[in-house]
Amino acid sequence: MKDPFDRSTEESGEECGILIDKPLVLIGLMGVGKTTVGRRLAKKLNLPFVDADEEIEKAADLKIAEIFERFGEDYFRDGERRVIARLMEEDRQVIATGGGAFMNEETRELILSNATAIWLDADIDILVNRVSRRDTRPLLKKGDPETILRDLAAKRNPVYALAHHHVTGNDAPHDLTVENIIKALRK
């Protein structure tokens, strides 16, 4: 009988009918669920999960809001690029990125060349509802969250569309979004 805790011989993703041979990188606007969905996707595929924002905070020993406040967005984006480049050097894993990471040309090229980019998408009304639950989003501190998110979507969605896969989650249960990502990866 196979030990259910021994995964040393399993290929990641194989039980779902896919072979994962490079990192899976989740991109999309804030509030879309990259971290929550990413954790569940990683578990389903038997892969490690890493949140780029958490790694940035560890590297800087500061919260993201503090980095923005003290040093500005350009400084944050440069650090974000370096952290994502480091994460991309690691073995197969699921990486959740911050909403603006894919907008950096160098970061985007690195992701598109060395990973499978998955754009998680949702309607703006849903995102506004989700981001209003926490006051930790630096870009939303400068005005009306709905207006800011609509402006960000107008600028970012054409760039996000360069991702290898596009999955819309909206208010679907996270597990359904995970299943839809797996279906997209099978194509």
Short mmCIF file of C-alpha atoms in Angstrom, two decimals:
data_model
loop_
_atom_site.label_atom_id
_atom_site.label_comp_id
_atom_site.label_asym_id
_atom_site.label_seq_id
_atom_site.Cartn_x
_atom_site.Cartn_y
_atom_site.Cartn_z
CA MET A 1 0.00 0.00 0.00
CA LYS A 2 1.33 3.42 -0.97
CA ASP A 3 2.10 5.83 1.87
CA PRO A 4 -0.29 8.79 1.33
CA PHE A 5 2.22 11.18 2.92
CA ASP A 6 5.08 10.19 0.64
CA ARG A 7 4.96 12.36 -2.44
CA SER A 8 8.60 11.94 -3.36
CA THR A 9 7.87 9.89 -6.46
CA GLU A 10 4.88 11.88 -7.70
CA GLU A 11 5.24 14.26 -10.60
CA SER A 12 3.65 17.59 -9.77
CA GLY A 13 0.44 18.07 -11.70
CA GLU A 14 0.46 14.55 -13.09
CA GLU A 15 -2.56 13.47 -11.04
CA CYS A 16 -4.47 16.32 -12.71
CA GLY A 17 -3.46 15.23 -16.19
CA ILE A 18 -0.83 17.92 -16.76
CA LEU A 19 2.93 18.07 -16.52
CA ILE A 20 4.29 21.16 -14.80
CA ASP A 21 7.85 21.80 -15.91
CA LYS A 22 8.27 25.47 -14.93
CA PRO A 23 6.79 27.95 -12.45
CA LEU A 24 3.12 28.93 -12.69
CA VAL A 25 2.81 32.68 -12.15
CA LEU A 26 -0.55 34.24 -11.27
CA ILE A 27 -1.06 37.81 -12.42
CA GLY A 28 -4.04 40.16 -12.26
CA LEU A 29 -5.49 43.14 -10.45
CA MET A 30 -5.49 43.44 -6.68
CA GLY A 31 -8.34 41.59 -5.03
CA VAL A 32 -8.71 38.99 -7.78
CA GLY A 33 -7.58 36.20 -5.45
CA LYS A 34 -4.06 35.42 -6.66
CA THR A 35 -2.85 34.41 -3.21
CA THR A 36 -5.91 32.44 -2.10
CA VAL A 37 -6.34 30.69 -5.44
CA GLY A 38 -2.58 30.23 -5.73
CA ARG A 39 -2.38 28.38 -2.41
CA ARG A 40 -5.19 26.03 -3.45
CA LEU A 41 -3.74 25.51 -6.91
CA ALA A 42 -0.34 24.64 -5.45
CA LYS A 43 -1.90 22.16 -3.07
CA LYS A 44 -3.93 20.55 -5.86
CA LEU A 45 -0.83 20.24 -8.07
CA ASN A 46 1.47 19.14 -5.23
CA LEU A 47 3.71 22.18 -5.73
CA PRO A 48 5.18 24.73 -3.34
CA PHE A 49 3.43 28.11 -3.15
CA VAL A 50 5.09 31.48 -2.73
CA ASP A 51 3.56 34.95 -2.54
CA ALA A 52 5.88 37.51 -4.13
CA ASP A 53 4.54 40.31 -1.91
CA GLU A 54 5.37 38.31 1.23
CA GLU A 55 8.86 37.65 -0.14
CA ILE A 56 9.32 41.37 -0.85
CA GLU A 57 8.30 42.22 2.71
CA LYS A 58 10.77 39.65 4.09
CA ALA A 59 13.59 40.95 1.88
CA ALA A 60 12.95 44.59 2.82
CA ASP A 61 11.92 43.90 6.42
CA LEU A 62 9.08 46.34 5.77
CA LYS A 63 5.41 46.09 4.84
CA ILE A 64 4.61 46.98 1.24
CA ALA A 65 2.67 50.05 2.35
CA GLU A 66 5.78 51.23 4.25
CA ILE A 67 8.00 50.71 1.21
CA PHE A 68 5.61 52.79 -0.92
CA GLU A 69 5.38 55.48 1.76
CA ARG A 70 9.12 55.75 2.46
CA PHE A 71 10.65 55.13 -0.94
CA GLY A 72 7.90 55.42 -3.56
CA GLU A 73 6.42 53.09 -6.15
CA ASP A 74 9.44 53.07 -8.50
CA TYR A 75 11.71 51.80 -5.71
CA PHE A 76 9.12 49.15 -4.78
CA ARG A 77 8.79 47.98 -8.41
CA ASP A 78 12.56 47.59 -8.72
CA GLY A 79 12.68 45.46 -5.58
CA GLU A 80 9.66 43.49 -6.76
CA ARG A 81 11.41 42.76 -10.07
CA ARG A 82 14.51 41.47 -8.30
CA VAL A 83 12.51 39.26 -5.92
CA ILE A 84 10.44 37.76 -8.76
CA ALA A 85 13.63 37.10 -10.75
CA ARG A 86 15.01 35.22 -7.74
CA LEU A 87 11.78 33.24 -7.33
CA MET A 88 11.83 32.32 -11.02
CA GLU A 89 15.21 30.63 -10.49
CA GLU A 90 13.64 28.17 -8.05
CA ASP A 91 12.09 24.84 -8.99
CA ARG A 92 8.53 24.39 -10.17
CA GLN A 93 6.13 26.28 -7.93
CA VAL A 94 3.07 28.50 -7.96
CA ILE A 95 3.92 32.19 -7.58
CA ALA A 96 1.33 34.87 -6.79
CA THR A 97 2.51 38.32 -7.88
CA GLY A 98 1.36 41.79 -6.97
CA GLY A 99 -1.03 43.48 -9.38
CA GLY A 100 1.61 45.74 -10.91
CA ALA A 101 4.44 43.22 -11.26
CA PHE A 102 3.54 42.17 -14.81
CA MET A 103 3.52 45.81 -15.90
CA ASN A 104 7.31 46.01 -15.55
CA GLU A 105 8.64 45.08 -19.00
CA GLU A 106 11.67 43.23 -17.66
CA THR A 107 9.59 41.25 -15.14
CA ARG A 108 6.95 40.49 -17.77
CA GLU A 109 9.53 39.19 -20.25
CA LEU A 110 11.11 37.03 -17.56
CA ILE A 111 7.72 35.53 -16.64
CA LEU A 112 6.63 34.98 -20.24
CA SER A 113 9.96 33.34 -21.15
CA ASN A 114 10.53 31.18 -18.07
CA ALA A 115 7.10 30.44 -16.60
CA THR A 116 3.48 29.88 -17.45
CA ALA A 117 1.61 33.14 -16.84
CA ILE A 118 -2.02 32.85 -15.76
CA TRP A 119 -4.15 36.00 -15.75
CA LEU A 120 -6.81 35.79 -13.05
CA ASP A 121 -9.61 38.18 -13.84
CA ALA A 122 -12.84 39.37 -12.20
CA ASP A 123 -15.43 42.10 -12.69
CA ILE A 124 -14.51 45.47 -11.18
CA ASP A 125 -17.58 45.51 -8.91
CA ILE A 126 -16.41 42.25 -7.33
CA LEU A 127 -12.87 43.57 -6.91
CA VAL A 128 -14.12 46.78 -5.27
CA ASN A 129 -16.09 44.71 -2.77
CA ARG A 130 -13.09 42.51 -2.00
CA VAL A 131 -10.49 45.26 -1.60
CA SER A 132 -12.78 47.31 0.63
CA ARG A 133 -12.39 44.63 3.34
CA ARG A 134 -8.75 45.60 4.05
CA ASP A 135 -6.91 48.91 4.22
CA THR A 136 -3.53 47.59 3.06
CA ARG A 137 -3.49 48.56 -0.61
CA PRO A 138 -1.17 51.57 -1.16
CA LEU A 139 -2.56 52.40 -4.60
CA LEU A 140 -6.10 52.70 -3.18
CA LYS A 141 -5.19 55.30 -0.55
CA LYS A 142 -5.26 58.10 -3.12
CA GLY A 143 -8.94 58.21 -4.02
CA ASP A 144 -12.09 56.27 -4.80
CA PRO A 145 -11.25 52.52 -5.04
CA GLU A 146 -13.71 51.88 -7.87
CA THR A 147 -12.32 54.71 -10.00
CA ILE A 148 -8.74 53.61 -9.29
CA LEU A 149 -9.50 49.96 -10.12
CA ARG A 150 -11.29 50.92 -13.35
CA ASP A 151 -8.31 53.07 -14.38
CA LEU A 152 -5.87 50.29 -13.50
CA ALA A 153 -7.94 47.76 -15.47
CA ALA A 154 -7.99 50.03 -18.51
CA LYS A 155 -4.19 50.30 -18.42
CA ARG A 156 -3.28 46.82 -17.26
CA ASN A 157 -5.77 44.45 -18.88
CA PRO A 158 -4.25 44.81 -22.38
CA VAL A 159 -0.86 43.88 -20.87
CA TYR A 160 -2.30 41.07 -18.72
CA ALA A 161 -3.79 39.70 -21.97
CA LEU A 162 -0.24 38.73 -23.00
CA ALA A 163 -0.37 35.93 -20.40
CA HIS A 164 -0.39 32.35 -21.63
CA HIS A 165 -3.82 31.71 -20.04
CA HIS A 166 -6.81 33.86 -18.99
CA VAL A 167 -9.17 32.58 -16.29
CA THR A 168 -12.12 34.57 -14.94
CA GLY A 169 -13.06 33.83 -11.36
CA ASN A 170 -15.63 36.47 -10.41
CA ASP A 171 -17.59 35.18 -7.40
CA ALA A 172 -17.05 31.50 -8.19
CA PRO A 173 -15.76 29.39 -5.31
CA HIS A 174 -11.95 29.36 -5.27
CA ASP A 175 -11.88 25.62 -5.90
CA LEU A 176 -13.85 26.13 -9.12
CA THR A 177 -11.35 28.78 -10.22
CA VAL A 178 -8.56 26.28 -9.49
CA GLU A 179 -10.33 23.68 -11.64
CA ASN A 180 -10.69 26.24 -14.44
CA ILE A 181 -6.96 26.98 -14.26
CA ILE A 182 -6.19 23.27 -14.49
CA LYS A 183 -8.50 22.98 -17.53
CA ALA A 184 -6.67 25.90 -19.15
CA LEU A 185 -3.30 24.27 -18.45
CA ARG A 186 -4.43 21.07 -20.17
CA LYS A 187 -4.98 22.91 -23.47
#
